[in-house]
CSV table of N, CA and C in Angstrom, one decimal:
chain,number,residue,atom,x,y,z
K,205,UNK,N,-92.2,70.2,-118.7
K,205,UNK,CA,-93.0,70.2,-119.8
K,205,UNK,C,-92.6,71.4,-120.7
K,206,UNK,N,-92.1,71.0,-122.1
K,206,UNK,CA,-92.2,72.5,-122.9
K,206,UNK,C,-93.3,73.1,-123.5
K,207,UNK,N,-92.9,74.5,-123.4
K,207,UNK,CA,-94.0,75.2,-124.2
K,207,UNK,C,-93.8,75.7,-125.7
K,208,UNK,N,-94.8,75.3,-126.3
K,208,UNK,CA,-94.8,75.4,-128.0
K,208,UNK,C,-95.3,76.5,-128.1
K,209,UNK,N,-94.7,77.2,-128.9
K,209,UNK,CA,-95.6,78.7,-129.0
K,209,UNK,C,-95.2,78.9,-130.8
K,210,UNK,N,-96.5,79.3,-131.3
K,210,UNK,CA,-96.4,79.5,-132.8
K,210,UNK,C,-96.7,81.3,-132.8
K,211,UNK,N,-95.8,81.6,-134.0
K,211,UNK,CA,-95.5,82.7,-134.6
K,211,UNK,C,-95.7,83.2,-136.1
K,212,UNK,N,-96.7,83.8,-136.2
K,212,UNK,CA,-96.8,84.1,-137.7
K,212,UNK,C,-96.4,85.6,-137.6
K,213,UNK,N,-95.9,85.8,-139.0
K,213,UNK,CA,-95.5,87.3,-139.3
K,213,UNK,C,-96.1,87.3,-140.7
K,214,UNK,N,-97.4,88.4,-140.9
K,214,UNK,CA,-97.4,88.8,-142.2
K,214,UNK,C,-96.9,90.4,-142.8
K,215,UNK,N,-96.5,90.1,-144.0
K,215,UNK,CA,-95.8,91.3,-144.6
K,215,UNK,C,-96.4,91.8,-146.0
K,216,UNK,N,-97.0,92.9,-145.8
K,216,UNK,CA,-97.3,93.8,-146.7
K,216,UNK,C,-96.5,94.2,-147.6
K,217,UNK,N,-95.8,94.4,-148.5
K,217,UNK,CA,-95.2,95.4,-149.5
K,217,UNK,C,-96.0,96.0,-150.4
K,218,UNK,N,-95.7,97.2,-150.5
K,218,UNK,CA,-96.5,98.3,-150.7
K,218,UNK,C,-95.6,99.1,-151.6
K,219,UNK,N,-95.9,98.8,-153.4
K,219,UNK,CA,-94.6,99.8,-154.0
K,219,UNK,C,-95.3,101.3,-154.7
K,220,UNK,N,-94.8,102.0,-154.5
K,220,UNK,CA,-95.6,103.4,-155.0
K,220,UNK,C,-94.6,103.5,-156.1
K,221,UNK,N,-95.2,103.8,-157.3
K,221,UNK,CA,-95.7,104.1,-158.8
K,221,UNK,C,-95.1,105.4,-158.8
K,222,UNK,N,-94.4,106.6,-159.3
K,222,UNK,CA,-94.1,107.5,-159.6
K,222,UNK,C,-95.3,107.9,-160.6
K,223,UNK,N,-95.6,108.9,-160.6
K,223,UNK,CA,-97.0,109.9,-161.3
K,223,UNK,C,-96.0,109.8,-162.8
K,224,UNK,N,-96.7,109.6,-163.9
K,224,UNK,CA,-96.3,110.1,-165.5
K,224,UNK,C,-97.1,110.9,-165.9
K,225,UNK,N,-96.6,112.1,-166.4
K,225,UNK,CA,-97.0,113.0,-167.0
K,225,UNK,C,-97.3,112.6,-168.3
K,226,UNK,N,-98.5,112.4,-168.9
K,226,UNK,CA,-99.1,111.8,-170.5
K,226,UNK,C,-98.8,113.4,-171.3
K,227,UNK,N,-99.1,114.4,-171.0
K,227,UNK,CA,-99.0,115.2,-172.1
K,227,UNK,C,-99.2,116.8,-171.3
K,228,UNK,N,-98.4,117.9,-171.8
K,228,UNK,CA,-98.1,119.2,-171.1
K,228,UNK,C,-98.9,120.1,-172.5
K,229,UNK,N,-100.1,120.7,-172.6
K,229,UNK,CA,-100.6,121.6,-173.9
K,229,UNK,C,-100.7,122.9,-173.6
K,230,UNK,N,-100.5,124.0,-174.5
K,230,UNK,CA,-100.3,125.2,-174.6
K,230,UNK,C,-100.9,125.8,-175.8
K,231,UNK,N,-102.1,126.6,-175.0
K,231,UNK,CA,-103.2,127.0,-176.3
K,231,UNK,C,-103.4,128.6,-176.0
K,232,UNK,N,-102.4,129.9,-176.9
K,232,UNK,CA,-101.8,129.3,-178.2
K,232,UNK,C,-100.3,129.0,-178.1
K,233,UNK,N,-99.7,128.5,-179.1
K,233,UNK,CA,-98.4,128.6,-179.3
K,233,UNK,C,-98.1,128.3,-180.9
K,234,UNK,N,-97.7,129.7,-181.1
K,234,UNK,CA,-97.1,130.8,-180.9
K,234,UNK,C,-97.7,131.8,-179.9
K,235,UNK,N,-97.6,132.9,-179.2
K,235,UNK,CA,-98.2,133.4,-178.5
K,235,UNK,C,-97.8,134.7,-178.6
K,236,UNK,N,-97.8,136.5,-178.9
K,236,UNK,CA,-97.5,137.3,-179.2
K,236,UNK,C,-96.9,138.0,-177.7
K,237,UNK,N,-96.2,138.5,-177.9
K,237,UNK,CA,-95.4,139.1,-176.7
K,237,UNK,C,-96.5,140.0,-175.5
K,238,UNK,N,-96.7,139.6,-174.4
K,238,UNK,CA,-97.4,140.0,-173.7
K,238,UNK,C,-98.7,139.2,-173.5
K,239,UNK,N,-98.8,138.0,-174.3
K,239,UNK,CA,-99.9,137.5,-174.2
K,239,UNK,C,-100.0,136.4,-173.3
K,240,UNK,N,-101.3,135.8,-173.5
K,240,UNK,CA,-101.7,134.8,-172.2
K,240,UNK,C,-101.7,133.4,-173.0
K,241,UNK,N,-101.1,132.5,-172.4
K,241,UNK,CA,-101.5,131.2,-172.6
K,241,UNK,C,-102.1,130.3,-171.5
K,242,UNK,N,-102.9,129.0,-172.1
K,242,UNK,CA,-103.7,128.5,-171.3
K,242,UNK,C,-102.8,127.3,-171.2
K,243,UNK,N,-101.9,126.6,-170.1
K,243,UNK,CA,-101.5,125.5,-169.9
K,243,UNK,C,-102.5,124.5,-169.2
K,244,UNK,N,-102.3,123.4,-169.7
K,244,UNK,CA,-102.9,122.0,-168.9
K,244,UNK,C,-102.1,121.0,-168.8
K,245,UNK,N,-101.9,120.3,-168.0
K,245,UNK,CA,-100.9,119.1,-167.5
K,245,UNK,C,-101.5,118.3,-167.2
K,246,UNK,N,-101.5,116.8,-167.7
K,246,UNK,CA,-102.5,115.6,-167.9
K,246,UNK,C,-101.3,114.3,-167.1
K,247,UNK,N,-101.7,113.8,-166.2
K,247,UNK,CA,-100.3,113.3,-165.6
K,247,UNK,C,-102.2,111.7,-164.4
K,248,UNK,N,-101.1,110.9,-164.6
K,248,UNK,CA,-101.6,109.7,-163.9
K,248,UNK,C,-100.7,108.5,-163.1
K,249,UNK,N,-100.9,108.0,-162.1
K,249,UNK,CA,-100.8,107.5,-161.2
K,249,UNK,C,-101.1,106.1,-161.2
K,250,UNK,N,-99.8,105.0,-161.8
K,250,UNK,CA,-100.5,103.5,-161.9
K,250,UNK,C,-100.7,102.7,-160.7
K,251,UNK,N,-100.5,103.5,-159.1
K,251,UNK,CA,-100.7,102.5,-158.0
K,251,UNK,C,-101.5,101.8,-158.3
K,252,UNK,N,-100.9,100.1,-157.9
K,252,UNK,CA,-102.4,99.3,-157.7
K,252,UNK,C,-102.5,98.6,-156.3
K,253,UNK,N,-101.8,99.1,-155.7
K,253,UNK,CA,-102.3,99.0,-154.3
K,253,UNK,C,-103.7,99.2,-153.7
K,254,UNK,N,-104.5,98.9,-152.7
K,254,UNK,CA,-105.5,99.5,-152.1
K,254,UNK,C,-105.1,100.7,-151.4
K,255,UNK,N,-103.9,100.7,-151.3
K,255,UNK,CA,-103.6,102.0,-150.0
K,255,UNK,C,-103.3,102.9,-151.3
K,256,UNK,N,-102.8,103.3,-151.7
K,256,UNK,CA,-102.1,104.2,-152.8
K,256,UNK,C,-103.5,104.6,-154.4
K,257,UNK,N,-103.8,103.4,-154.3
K,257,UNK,CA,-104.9,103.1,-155.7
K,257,UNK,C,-105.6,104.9,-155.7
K,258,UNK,N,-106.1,105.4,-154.5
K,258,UNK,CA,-106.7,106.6,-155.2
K,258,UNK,C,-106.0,107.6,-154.4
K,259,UNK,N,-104.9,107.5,-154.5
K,259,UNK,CA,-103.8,108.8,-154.0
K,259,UNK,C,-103.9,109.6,-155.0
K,260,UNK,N,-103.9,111.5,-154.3
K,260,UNK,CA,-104.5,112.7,-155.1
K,260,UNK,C,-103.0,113.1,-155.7
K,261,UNK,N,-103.2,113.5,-156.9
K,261,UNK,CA,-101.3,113.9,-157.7
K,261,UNK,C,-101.6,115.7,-157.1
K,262,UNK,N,-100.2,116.4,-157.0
K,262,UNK,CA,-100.1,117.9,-156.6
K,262,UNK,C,-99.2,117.9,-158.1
K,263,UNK,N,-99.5,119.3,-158.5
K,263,UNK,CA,-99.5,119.9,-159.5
K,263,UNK,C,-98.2,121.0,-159.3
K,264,UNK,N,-97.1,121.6,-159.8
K,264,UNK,CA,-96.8,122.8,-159.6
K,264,UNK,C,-95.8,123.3,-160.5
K,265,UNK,N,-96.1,124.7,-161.4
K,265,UNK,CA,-95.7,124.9,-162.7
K,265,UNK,C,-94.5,126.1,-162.2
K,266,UNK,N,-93.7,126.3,-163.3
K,266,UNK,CA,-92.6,127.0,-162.8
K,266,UNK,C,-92.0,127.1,-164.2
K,267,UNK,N,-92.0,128.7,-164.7
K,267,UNK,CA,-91.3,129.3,-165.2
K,267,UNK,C,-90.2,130.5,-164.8
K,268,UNK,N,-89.1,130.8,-165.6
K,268,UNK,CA,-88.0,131.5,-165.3
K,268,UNK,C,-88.4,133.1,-165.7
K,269,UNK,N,-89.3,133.1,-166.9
K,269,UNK,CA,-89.8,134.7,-167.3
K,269,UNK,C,-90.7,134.3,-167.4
K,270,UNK,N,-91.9,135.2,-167.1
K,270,UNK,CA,-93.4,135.7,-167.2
K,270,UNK,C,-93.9,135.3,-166.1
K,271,UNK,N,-95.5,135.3,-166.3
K,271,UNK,CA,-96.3,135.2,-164.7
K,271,UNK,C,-97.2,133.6,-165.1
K,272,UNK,N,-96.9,132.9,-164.1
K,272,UNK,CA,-97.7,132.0,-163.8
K,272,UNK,C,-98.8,131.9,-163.2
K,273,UNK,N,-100.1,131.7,-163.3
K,273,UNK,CA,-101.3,131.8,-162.0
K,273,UNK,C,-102.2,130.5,-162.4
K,274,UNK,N,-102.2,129.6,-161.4
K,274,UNK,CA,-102.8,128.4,-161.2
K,274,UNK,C,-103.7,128.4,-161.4
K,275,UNK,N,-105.0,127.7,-162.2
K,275,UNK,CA,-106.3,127.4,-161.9
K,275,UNK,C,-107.2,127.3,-160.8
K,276,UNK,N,-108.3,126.9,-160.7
K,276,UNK,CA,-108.7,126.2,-159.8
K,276,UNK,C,-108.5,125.0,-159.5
K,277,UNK,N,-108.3,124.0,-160.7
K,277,UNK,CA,-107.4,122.8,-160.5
K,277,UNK,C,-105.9,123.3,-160.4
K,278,UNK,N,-104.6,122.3,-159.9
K,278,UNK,CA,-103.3,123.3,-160.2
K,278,UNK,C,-103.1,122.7,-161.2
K,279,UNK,N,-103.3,121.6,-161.6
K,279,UNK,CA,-103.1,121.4,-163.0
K,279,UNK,C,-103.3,122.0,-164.1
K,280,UNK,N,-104.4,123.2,-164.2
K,280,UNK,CA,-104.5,124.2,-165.4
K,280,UNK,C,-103.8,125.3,-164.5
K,281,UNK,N,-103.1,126.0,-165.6
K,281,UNK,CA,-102.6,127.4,-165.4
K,281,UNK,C,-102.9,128.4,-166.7
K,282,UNK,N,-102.2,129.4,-166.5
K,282,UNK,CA,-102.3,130.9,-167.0
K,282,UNK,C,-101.1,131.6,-167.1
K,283,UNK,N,-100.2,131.6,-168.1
K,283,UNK,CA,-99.2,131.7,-168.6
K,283,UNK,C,-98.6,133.8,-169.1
K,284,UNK,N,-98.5,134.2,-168.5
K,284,UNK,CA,-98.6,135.6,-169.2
K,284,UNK,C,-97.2,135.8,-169.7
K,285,UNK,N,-97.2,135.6,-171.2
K,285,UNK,CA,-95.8,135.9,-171.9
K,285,UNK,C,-94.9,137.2,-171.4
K,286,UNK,N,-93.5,137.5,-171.8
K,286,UNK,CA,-92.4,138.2,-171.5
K,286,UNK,C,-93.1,139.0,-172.9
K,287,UNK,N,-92.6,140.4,-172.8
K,287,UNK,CA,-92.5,141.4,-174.2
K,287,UNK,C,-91.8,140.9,-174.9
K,288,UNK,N,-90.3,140.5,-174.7
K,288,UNK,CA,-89.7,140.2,-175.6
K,288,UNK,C,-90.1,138.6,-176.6
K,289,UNK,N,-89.6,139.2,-177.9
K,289,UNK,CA,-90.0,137.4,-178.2
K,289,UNK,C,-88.7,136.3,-178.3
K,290,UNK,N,-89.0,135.4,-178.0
K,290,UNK,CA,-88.2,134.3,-178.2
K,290,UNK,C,-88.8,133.0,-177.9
K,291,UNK,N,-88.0,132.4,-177.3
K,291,UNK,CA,-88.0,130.6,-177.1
K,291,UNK,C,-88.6,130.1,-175.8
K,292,UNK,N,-89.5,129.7,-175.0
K,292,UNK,CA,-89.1,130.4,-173.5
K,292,UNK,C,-89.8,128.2,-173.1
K,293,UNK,N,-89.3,128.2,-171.9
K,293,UNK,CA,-89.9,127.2,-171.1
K,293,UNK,C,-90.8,126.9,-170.7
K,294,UNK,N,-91.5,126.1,-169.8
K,294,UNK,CA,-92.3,126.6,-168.7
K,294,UNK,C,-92.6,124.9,-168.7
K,295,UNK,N,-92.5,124.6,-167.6
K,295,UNK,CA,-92.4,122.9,-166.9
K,295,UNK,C,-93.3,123.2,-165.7
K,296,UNK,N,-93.8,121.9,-165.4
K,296,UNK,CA,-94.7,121.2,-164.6
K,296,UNK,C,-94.0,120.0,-163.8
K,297,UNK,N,-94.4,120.0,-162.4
K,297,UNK,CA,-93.6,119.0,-162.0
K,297,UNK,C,-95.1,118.5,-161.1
K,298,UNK,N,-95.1,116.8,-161.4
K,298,UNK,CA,-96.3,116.3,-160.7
K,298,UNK,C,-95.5,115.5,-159.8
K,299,UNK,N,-96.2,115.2,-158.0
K,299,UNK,CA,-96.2,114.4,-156.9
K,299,UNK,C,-97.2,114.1,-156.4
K,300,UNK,N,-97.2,112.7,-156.1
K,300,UNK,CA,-98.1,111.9,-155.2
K,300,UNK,C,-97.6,112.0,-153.8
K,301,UNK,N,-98.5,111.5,-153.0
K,301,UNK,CA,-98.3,112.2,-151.5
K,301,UNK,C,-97.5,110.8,-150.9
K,302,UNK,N,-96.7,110.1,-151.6
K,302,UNK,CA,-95.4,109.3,-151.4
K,302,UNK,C,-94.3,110.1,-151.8
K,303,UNK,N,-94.1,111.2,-152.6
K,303,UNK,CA,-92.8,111.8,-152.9
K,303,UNK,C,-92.7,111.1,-154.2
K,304,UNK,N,-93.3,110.4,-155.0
K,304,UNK,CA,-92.7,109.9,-156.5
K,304,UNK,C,-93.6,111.4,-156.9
K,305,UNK,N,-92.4,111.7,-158.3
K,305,UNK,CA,-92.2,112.6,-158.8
K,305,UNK,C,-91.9,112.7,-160.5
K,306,UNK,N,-92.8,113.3,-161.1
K,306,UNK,CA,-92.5,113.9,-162.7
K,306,UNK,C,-92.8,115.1,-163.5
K,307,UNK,N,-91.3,115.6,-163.7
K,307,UNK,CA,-91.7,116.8,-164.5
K,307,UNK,C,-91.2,116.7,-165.8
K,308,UNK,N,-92.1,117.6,-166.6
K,308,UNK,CA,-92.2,117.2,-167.7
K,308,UNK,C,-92.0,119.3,-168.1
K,309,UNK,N,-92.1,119.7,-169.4
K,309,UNK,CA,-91.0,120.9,-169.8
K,309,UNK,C,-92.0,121.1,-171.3
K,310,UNK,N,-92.4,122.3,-171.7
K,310,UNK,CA,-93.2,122.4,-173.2
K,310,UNK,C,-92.1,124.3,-173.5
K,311,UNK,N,-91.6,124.0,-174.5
K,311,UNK,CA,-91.5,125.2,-174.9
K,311,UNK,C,-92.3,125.6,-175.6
K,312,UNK,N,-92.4,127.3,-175.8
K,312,UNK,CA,-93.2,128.2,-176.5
K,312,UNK,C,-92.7,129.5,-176.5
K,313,UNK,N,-93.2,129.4,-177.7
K,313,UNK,CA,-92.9,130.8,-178.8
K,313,UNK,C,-93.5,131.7,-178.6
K,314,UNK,N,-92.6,133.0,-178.5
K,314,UNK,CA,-93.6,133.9,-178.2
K,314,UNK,C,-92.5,135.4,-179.6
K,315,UNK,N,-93.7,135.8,-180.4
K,315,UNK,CA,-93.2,136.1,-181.7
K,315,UNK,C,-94.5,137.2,-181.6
């Protein structure tokens, strides 16, 4: 006598969304040499998954001259200009806790 044996396989797929950064602001700019500016980074996450849908974004700012110091969110910072004036950088890179990634870059004047 044979035996019939049934087999189902279900399959999930699950695609994670890389974070977009909507907009990087810098208040002030122009900023006088030695001075402080206030950065904010506005960045969102279109998972529509149920597993992913309310995954938290990490925040993390990085300039080449001056001092950075993070908020209490990391998405606001505190920007303390170089003496010298010129042109200067200062980028934000957002991740979701899948590794998608976006950074986004605002220059500012410092005069």
């Amino acid at each position: 006598m044979p035996i019939l044996m049934a087999l189902t396989i279900t399959a999930n797929c699950i695609r994670n969304y890389e974070p977009v950064i909507n907009s990087i602001s810098a208040d002030p700019n122009p900023v006088s040499p030695g001075g402080i500016v206030n950065l904010t980074c506005s960045a969102s996450d279109d998972d529509n998954s149920s597993i992913n849908k309310n995954e938290s974004l990490s925040y993390e700012w990085h300039a080449a001259v001056g001092e950075i110091i993070v908020g209490e969110t990391s998405n606001i910072a505190t920007w303390t200009s170089p003496t010298e004036p010129g042109l200067y950088s200062i980028s934000c890179s957002v991740t979701d806790k899948n590794y998608g990634l976006d950074i986004g870059t605002i220059e500012i004047i410092v005069e």
